[in-house]
mmCIF file of N, CA, C and O and ligand atoms in Angstrom:
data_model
loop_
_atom_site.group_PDB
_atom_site.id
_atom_site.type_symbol
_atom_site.label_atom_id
_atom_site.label_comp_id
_atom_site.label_asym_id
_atom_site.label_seq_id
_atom_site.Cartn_x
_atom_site.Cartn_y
_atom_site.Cartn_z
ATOM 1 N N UNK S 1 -57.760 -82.234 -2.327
ATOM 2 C CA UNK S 1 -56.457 -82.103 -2.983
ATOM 3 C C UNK S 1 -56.245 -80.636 -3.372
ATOM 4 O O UNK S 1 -57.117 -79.865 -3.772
ATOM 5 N N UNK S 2 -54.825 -80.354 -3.172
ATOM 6 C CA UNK S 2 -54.426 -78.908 -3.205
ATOM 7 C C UNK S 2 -54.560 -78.454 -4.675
ATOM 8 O O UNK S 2 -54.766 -79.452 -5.366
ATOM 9 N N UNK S 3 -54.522 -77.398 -5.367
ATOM 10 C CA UNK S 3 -53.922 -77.131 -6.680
ATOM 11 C C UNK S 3 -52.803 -77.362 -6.863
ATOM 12 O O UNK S 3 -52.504 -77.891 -7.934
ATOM 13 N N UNK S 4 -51.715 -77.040 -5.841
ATOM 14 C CA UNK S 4 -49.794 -77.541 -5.977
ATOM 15 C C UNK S 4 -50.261 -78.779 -6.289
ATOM 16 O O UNK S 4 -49.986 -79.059 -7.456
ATOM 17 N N UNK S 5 -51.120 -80.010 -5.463
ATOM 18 C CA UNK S 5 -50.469 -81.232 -5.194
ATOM 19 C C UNK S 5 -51.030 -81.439 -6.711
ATOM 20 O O UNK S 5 -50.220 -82.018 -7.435
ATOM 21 N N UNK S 6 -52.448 -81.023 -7.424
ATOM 22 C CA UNK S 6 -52.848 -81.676 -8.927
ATOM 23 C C UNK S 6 -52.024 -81.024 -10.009
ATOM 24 O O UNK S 6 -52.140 -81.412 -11.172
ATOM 25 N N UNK S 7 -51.027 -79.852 -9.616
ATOM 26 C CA UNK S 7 -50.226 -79.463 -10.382
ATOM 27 C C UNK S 7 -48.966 -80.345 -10.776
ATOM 28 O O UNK S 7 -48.364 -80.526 -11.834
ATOM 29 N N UNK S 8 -48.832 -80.785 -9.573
ATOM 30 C CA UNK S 8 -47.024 -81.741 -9.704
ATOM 31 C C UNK S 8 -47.350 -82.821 -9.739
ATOM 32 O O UNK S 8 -46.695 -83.753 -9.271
ATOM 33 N N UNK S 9 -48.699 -82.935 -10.440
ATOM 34 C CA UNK S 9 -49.501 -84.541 -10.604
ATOM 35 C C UNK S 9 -49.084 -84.650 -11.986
ATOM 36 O O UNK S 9 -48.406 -85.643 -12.251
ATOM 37 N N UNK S 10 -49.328 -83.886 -12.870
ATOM 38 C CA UNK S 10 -49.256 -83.524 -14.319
ATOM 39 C C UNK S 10 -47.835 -83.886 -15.004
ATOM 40 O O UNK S 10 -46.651 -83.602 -14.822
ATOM 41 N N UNK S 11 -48.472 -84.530 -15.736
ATOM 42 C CA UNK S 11 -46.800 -85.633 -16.893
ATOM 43 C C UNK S 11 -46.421 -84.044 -17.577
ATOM 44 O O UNK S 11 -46.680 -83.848 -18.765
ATOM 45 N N UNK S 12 -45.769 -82.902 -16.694
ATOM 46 C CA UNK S 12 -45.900 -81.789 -17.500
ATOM 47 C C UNK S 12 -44.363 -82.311 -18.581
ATOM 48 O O UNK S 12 -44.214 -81.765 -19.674
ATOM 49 N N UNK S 13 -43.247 -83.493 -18.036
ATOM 50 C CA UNK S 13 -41.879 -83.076 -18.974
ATOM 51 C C UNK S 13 -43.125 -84.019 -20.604
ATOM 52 O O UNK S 13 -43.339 -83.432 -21.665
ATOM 53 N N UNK S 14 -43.489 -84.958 -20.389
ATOM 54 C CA UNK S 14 -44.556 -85.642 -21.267
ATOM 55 C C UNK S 14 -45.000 -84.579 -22.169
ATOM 56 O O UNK S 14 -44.607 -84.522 -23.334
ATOM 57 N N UNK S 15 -45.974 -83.571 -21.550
ATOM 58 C CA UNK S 15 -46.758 -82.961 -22.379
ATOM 59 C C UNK S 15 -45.688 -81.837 -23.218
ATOM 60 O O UNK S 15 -45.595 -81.784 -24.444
ATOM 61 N N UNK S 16 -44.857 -80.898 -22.161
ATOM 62 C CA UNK S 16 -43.604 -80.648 -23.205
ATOM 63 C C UNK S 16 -43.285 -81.245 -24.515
ATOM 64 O O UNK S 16 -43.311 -80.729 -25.632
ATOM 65 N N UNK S 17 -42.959 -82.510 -24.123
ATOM 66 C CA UNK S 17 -42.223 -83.433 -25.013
ATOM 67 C C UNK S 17 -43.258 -83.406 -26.074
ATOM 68 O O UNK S 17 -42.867 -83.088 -27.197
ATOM 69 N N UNK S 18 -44.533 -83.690 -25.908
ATOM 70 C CA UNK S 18 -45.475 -84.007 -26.744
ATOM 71 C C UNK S 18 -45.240 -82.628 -27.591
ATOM 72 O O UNK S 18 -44.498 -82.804 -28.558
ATOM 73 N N UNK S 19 -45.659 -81.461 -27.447
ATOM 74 C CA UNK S 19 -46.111 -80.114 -28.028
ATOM 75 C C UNK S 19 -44.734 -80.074 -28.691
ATOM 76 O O UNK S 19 -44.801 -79.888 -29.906
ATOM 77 N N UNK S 20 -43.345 -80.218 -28.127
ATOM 78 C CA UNK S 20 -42.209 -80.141 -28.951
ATOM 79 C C UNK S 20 -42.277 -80.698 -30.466
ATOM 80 O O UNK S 20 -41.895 -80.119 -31.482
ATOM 81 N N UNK S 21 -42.870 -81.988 -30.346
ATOM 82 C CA UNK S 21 -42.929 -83.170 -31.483
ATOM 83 C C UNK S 21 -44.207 -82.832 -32.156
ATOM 84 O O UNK S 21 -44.103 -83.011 -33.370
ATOM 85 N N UNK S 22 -45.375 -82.407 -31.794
ATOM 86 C CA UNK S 22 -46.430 -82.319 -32.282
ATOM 87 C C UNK S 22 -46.515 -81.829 -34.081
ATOM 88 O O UNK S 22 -45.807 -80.972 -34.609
ATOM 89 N N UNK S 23 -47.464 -82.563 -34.675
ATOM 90 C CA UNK S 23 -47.498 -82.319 -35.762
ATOM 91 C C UNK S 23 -48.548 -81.673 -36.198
ATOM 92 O O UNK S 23 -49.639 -81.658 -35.628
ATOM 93 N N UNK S 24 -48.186 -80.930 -37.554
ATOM 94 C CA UNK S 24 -49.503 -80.106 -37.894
ATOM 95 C C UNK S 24 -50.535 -80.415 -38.062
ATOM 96 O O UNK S 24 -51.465 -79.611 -38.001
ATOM 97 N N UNK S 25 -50.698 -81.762 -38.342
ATOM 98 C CA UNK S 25 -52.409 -82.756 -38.571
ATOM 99 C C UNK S 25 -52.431 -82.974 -37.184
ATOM 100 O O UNK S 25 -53.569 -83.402 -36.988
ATOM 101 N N UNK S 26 -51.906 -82.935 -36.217
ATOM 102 C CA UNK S 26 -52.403 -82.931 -34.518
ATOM 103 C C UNK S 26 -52.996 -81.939 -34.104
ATOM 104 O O UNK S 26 -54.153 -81.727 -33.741
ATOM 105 N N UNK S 27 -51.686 -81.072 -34.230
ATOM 106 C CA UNK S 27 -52.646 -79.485 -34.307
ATOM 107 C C UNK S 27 -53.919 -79.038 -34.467
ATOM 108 O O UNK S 27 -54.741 -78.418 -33.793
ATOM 109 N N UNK S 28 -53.841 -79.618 -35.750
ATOM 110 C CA UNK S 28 -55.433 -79.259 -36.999
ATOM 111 C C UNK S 28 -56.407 -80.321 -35.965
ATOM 112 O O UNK S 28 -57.501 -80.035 -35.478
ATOM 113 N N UNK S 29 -55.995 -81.017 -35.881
ATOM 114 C CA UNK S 29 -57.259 -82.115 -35.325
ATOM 115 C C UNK S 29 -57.401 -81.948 -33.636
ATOM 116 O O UNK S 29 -58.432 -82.271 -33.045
ATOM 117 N N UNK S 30 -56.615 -81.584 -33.189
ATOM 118 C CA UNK S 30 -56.773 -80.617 -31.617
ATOM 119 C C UNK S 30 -57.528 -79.508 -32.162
ATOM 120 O O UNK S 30 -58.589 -80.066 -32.443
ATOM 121 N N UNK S 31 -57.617 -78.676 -32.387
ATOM 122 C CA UNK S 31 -58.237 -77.283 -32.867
ATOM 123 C C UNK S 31 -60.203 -77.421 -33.094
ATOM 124 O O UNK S 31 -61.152 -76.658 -32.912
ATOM 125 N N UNK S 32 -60.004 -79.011 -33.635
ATOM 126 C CA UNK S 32 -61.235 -79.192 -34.219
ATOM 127 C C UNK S 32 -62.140 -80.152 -32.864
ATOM 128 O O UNK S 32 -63.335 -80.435 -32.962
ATOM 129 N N UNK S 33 -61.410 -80.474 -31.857
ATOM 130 C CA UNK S 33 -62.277 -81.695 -31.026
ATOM 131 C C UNK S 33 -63.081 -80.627 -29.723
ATOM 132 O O UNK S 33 -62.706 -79.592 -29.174
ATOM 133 N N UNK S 34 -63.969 -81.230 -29.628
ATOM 134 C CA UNK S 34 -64.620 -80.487 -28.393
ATOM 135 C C UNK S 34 -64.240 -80.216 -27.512
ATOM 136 O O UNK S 34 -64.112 -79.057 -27.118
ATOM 137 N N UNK S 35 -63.897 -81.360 -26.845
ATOM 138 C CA UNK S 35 -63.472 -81.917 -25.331
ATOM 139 C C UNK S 35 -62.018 -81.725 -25.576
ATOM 140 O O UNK S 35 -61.402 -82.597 -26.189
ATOM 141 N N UNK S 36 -61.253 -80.359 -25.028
ATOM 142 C CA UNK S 36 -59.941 -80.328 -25.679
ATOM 143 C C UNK S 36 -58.907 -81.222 -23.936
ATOM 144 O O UNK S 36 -58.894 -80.877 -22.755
ATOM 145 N N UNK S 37 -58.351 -82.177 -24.540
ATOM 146 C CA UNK S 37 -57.582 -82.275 -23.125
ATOM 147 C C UNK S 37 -56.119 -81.733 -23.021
ATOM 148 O O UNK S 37 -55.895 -80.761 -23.742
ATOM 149 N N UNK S 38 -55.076 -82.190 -22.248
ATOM 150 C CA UNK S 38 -54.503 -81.751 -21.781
ATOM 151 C C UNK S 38 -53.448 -81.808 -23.553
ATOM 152 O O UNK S 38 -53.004 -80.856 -24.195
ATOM 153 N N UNK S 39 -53.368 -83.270 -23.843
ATOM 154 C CA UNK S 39 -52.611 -83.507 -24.965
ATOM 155 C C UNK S 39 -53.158 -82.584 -26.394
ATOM 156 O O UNK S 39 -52.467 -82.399 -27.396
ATOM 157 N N UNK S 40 -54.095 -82.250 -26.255
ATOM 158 C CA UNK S 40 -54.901 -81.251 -26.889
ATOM 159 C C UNK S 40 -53.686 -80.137 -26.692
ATOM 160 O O UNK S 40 -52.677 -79.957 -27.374
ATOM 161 N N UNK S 41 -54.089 -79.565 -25.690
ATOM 162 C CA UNK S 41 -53.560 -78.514 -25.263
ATOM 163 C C UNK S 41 -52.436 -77.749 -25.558
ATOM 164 O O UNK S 41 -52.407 -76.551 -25.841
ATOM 165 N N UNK S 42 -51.049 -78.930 -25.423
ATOM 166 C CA UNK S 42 -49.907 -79.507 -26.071
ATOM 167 C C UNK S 42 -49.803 -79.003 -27.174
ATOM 168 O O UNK S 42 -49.162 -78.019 -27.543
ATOM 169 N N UNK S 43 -50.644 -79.900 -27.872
ATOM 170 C CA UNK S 43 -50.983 -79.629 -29.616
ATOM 171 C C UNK S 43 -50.998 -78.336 -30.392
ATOM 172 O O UNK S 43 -50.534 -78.047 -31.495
ATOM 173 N N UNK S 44 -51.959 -77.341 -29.100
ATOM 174 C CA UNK S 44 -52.291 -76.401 -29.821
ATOM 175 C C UNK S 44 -51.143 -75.346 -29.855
ATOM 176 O O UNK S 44 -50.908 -74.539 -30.754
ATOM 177 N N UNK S 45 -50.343 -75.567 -28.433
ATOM 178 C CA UNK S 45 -49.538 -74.484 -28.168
ATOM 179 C C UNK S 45 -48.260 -74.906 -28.906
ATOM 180 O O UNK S 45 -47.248 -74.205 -28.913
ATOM 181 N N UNK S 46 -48.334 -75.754 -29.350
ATOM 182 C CA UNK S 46 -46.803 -76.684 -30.550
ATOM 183 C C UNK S 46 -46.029 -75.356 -31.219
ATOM 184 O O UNK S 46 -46.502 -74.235 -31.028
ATOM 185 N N UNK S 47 -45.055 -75.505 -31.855
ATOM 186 C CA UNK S 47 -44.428 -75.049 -33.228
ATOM 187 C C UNK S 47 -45.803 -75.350 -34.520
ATOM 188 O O UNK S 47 -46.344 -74.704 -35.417
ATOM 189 N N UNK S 48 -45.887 -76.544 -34.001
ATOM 190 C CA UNK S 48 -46.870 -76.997 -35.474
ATOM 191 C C UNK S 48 -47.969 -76.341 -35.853
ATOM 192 O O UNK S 48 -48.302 -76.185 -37.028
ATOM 193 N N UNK S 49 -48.508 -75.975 -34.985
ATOM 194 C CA UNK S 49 -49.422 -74.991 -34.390
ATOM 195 C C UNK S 49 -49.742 -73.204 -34.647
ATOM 196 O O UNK S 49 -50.572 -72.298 -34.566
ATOM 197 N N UNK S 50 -48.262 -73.609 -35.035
ATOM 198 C CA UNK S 50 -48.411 -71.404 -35.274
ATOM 199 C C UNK S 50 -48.998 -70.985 -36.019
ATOM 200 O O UNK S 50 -49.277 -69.790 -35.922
ATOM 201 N N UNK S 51 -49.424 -71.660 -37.000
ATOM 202 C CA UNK S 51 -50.177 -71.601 -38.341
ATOM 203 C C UNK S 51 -51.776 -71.574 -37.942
ATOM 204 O O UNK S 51 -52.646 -71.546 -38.813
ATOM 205 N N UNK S 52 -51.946 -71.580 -37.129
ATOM 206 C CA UNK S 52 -53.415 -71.923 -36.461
ATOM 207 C C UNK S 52 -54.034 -70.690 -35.331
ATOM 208 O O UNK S 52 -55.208 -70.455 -35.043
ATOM 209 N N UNK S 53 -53.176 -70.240 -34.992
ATOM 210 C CA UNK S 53 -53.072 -68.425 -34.410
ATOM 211 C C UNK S 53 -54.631 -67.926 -34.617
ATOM 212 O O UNK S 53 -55.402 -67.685 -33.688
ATOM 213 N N UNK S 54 -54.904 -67.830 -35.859
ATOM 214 C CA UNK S 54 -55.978 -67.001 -36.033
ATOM 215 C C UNK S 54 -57.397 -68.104 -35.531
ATOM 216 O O UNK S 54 -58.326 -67.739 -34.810
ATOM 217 N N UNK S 55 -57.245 -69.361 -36.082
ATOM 218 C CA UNK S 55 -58.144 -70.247 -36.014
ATOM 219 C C UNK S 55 -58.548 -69.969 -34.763
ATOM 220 O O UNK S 55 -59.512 -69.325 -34.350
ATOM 221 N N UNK S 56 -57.358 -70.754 -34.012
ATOM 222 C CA UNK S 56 -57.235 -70.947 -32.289
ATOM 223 C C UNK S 56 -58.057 -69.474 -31.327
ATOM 224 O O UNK S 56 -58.609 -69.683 -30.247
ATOM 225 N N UNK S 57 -57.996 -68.155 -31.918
ATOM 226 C CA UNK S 57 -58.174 -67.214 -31.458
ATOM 227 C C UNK S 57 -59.545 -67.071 -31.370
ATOM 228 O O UNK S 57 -60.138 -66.493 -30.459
ATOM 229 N N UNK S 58 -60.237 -67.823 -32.721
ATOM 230 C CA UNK S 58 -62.037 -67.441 -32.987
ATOM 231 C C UNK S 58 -62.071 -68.503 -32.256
ATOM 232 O O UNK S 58 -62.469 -68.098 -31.164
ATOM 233 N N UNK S 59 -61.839 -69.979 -32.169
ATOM 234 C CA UNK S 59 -62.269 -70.909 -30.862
ATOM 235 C C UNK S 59 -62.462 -69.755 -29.782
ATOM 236 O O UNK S 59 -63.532 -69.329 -29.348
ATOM 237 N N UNK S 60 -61.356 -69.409 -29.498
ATOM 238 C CA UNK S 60 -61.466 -69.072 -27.684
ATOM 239 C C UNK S 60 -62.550 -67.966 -27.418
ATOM 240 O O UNK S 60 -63.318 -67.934 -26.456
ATOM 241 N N UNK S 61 -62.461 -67.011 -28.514
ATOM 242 C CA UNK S 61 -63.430 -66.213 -28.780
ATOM 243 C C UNK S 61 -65.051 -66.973 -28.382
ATOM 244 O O UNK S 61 -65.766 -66.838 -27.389
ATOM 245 N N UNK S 62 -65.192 -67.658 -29.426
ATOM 246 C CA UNK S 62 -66.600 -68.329 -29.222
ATOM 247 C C UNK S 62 -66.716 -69.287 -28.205
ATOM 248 O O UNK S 62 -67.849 -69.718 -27.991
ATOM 249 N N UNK S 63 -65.870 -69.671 -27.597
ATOM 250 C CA UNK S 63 -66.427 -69.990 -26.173
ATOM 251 C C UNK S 63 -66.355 -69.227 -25.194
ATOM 252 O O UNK S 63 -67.057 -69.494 -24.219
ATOM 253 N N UNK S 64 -65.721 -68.370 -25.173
ATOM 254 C CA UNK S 64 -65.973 -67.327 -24.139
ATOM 255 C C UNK S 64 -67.245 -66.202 -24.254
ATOM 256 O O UNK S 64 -67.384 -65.300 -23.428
ATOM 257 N N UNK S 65 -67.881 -66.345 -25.075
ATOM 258 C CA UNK S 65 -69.071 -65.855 -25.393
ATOM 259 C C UNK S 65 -70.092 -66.441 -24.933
ATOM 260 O O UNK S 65 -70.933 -65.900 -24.215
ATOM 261 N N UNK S 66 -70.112 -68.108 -25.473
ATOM 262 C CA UNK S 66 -70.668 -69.401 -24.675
ATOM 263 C C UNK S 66 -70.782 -68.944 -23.346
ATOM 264 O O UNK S 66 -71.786 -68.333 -22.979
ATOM 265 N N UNK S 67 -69.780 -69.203 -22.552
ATOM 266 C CA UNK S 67 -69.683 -69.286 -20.968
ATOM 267 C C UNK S 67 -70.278 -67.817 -20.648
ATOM 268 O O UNK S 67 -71.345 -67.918 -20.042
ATOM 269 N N UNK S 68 -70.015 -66.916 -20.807
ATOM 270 C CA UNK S 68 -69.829 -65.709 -20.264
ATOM 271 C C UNK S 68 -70.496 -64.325 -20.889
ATOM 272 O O UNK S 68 -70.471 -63.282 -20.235
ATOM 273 N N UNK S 69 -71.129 -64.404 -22.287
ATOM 274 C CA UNK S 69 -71.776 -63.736 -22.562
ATOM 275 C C UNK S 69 -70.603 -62.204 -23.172
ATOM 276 O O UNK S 69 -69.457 -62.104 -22.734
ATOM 277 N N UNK S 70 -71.098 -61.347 -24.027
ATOM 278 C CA UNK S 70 -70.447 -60.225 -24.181
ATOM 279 C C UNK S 70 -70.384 -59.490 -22.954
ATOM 280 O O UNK S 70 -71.199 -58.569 -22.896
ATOM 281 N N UNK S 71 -69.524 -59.668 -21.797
ATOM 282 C CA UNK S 71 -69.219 -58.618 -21.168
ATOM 283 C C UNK S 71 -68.197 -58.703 -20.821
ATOM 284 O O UNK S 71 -67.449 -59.590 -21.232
ATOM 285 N N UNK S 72 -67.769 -57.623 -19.776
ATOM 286 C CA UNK S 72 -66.459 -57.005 -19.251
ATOM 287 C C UNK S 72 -66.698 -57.242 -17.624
ATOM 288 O O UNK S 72 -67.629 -56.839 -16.926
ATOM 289 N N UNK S 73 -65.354 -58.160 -17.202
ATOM 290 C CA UNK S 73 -65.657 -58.008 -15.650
ATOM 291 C C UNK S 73 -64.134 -57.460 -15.072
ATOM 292 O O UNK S 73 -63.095 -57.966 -15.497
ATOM 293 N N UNK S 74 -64.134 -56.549 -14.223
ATOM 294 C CA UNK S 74 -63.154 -56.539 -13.822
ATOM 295 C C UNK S 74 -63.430 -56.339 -12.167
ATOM 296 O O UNK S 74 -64.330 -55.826 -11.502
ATOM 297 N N UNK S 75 -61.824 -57.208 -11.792
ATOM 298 C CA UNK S 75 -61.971 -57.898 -10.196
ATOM 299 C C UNK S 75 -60.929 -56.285 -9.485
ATOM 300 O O UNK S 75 -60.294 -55.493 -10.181
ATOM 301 N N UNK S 76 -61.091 -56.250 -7.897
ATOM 302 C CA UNK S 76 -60.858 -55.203 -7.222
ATOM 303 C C UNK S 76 -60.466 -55.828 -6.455
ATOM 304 O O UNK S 76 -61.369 -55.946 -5.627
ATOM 305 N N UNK S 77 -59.361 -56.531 -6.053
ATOM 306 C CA UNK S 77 -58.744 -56.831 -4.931
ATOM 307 C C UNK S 77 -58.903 -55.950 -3.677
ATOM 308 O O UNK S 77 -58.635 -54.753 -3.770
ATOM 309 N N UNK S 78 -59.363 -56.521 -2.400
ATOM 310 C CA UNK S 78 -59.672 -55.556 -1.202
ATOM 311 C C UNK S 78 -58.637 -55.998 -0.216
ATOM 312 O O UNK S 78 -58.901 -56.957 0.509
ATOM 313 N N UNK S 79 -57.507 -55.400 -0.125
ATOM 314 C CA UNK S 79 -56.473 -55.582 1.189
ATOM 315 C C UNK S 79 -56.991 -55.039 2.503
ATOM 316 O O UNK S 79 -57.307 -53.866 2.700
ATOM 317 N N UNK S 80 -57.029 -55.785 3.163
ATOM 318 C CA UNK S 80 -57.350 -54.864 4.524
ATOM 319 C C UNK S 80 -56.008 -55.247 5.374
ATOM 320 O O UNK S 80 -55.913 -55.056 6.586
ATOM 321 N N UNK S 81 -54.977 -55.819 4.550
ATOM 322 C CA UNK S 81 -53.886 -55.638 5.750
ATOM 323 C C UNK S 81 -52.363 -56.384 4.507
ATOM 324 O O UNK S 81 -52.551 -57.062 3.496
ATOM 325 N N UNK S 82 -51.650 -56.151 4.807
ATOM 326 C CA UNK S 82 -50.294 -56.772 3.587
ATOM 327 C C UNK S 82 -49.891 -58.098 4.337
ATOM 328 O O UNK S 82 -48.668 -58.218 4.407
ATOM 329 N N UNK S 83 -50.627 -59.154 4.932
ATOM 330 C CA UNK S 83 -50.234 -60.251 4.950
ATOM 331 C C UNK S 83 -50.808 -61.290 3.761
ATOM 332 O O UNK S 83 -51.755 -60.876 3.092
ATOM 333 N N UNK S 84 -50.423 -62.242 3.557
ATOM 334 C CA UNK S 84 -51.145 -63.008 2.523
ATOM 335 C C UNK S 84 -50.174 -64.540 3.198
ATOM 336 O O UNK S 84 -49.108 -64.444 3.805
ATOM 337 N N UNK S 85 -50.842 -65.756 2.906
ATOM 338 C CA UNK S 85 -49.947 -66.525 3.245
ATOM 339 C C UNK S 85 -49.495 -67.717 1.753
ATOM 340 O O UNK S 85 -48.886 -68.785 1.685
ATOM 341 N N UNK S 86 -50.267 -66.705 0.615
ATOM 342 C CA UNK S 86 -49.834 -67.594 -0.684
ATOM 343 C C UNK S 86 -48.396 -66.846 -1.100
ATOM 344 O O UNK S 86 -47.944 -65.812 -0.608
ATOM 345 N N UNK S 87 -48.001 -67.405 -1.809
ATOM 346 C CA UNK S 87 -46.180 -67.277 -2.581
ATOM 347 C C UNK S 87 -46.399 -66.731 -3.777
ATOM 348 O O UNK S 87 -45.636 -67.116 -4.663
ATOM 349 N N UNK S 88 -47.307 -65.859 -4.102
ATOM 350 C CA UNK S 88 -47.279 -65.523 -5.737
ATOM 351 C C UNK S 88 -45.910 -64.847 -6.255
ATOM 352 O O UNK S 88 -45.602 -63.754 -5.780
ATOM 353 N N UNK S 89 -45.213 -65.361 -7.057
ATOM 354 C CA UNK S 89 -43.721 -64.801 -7.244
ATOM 355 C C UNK S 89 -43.621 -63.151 -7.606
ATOM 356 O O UNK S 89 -42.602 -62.512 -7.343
ATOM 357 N N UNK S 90 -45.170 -62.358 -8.437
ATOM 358 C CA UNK S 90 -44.811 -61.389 -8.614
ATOM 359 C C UNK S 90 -45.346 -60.272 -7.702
ATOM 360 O O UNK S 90 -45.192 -59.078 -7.957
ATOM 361 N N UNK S 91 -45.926 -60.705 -6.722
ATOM 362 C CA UNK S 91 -46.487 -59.845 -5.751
ATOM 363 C C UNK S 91 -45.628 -59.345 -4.801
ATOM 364 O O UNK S 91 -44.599 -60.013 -4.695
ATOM 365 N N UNK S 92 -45.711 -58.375 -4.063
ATOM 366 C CA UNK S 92 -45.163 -58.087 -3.514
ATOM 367 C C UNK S 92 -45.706 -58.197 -2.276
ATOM 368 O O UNK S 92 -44.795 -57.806 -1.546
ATOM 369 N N UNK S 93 -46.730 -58.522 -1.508
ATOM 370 C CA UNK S 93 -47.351 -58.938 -0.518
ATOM 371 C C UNK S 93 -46.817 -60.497 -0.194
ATOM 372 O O UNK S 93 -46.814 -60.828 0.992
ATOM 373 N N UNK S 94 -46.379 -61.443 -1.171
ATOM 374 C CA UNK S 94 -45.980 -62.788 -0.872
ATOM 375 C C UNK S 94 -45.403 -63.319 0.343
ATOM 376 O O UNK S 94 -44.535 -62.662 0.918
ATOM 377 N N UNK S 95 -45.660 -64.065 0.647
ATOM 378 C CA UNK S 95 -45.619 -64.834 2.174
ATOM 379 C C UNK S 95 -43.791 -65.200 2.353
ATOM 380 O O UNK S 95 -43.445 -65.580 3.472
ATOM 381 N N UNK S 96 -43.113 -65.123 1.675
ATOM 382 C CA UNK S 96 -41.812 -65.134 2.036
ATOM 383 C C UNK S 96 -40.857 -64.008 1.511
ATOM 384 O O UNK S 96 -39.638 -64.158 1.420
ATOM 385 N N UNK S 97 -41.615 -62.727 1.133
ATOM 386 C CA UNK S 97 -41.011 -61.367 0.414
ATOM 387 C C UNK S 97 -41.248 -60.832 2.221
ATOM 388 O O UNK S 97 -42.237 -60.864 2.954
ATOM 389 N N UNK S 98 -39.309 -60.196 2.512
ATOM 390 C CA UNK S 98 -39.043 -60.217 3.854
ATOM 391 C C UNK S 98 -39.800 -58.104 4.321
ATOM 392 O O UNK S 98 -39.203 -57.139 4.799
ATOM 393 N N UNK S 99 -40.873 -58.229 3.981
ATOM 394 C CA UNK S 99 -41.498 -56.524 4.318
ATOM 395 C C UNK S 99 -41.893 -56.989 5.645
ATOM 396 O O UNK S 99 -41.993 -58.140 6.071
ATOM 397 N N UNK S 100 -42.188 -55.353 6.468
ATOM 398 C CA UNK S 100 -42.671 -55.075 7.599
ATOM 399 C C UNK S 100 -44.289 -55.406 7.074
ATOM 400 O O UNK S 100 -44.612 -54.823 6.040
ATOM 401 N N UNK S 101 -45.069 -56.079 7.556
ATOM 402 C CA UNK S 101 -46.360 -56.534 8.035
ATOM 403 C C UNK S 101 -46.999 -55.642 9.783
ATOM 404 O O UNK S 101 -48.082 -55.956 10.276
HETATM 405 S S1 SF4 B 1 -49.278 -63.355 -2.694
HETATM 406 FE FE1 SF4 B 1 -50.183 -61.491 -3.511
HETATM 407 S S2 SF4 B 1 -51.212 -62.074 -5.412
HETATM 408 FE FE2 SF4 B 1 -50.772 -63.946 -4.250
HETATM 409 S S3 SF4 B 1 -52.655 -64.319 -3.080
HETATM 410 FE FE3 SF4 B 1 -51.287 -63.134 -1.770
HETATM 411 S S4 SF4 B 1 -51.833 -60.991 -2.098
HETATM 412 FE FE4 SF4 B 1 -52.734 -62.175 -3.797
#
């Protein structure tokens, strides 16, 4: 399965809807669960939620420390030619942006 096809799989007007409505004890209790899922997710990025900015920030912090350790990676894209056949909207290499190839 593609990433498009598990993308347009996703109850995304749902989870909208959810994060629109979300309440601040959702929030608070998304912020706090391990296993954050999608309705999690929702939660955190809410209105209800803004209040939680700093919280939300030391989470991501400390798991990215978890996974990945204190460092710095940075990626170097290697073109060896301006075709690409993905659609990224801000690239300018994109597979339907009408340039000489
Ligand atoms: S369209 Fe651009 S950003 Fe997207 S994969 Fe191709 S080269 Fe990379």
């Amino acid at each position: 399965m593609s990433f498009v096809t598990e993308f347009k799989a996703l109850p995304l007007a749902a989870l909208v809807q959810r994060a629109r409505t979300a309440s601040t004890q959702a929030a608070r209790a998304s912020l706090e669960i391990t296993s954050v899922s999608l309705e999690d997710f929702a939660h955190l990025i809410s209105p209800a939620g803004a209040d939680l900015l700093e919280s939300l920030a030391w989470r991501s912090q400390r798991m990215t420390q978890q996974r990945f350790g204190k460092v710095m990676r940075l990626f170097a894209p290697l073109y060896l030619s301006n075709e690409c056949i993905n659609n990224c909207q801000y690239c300018g290499f994109s597979r339907d942006n009408p340039i000489l190839r």
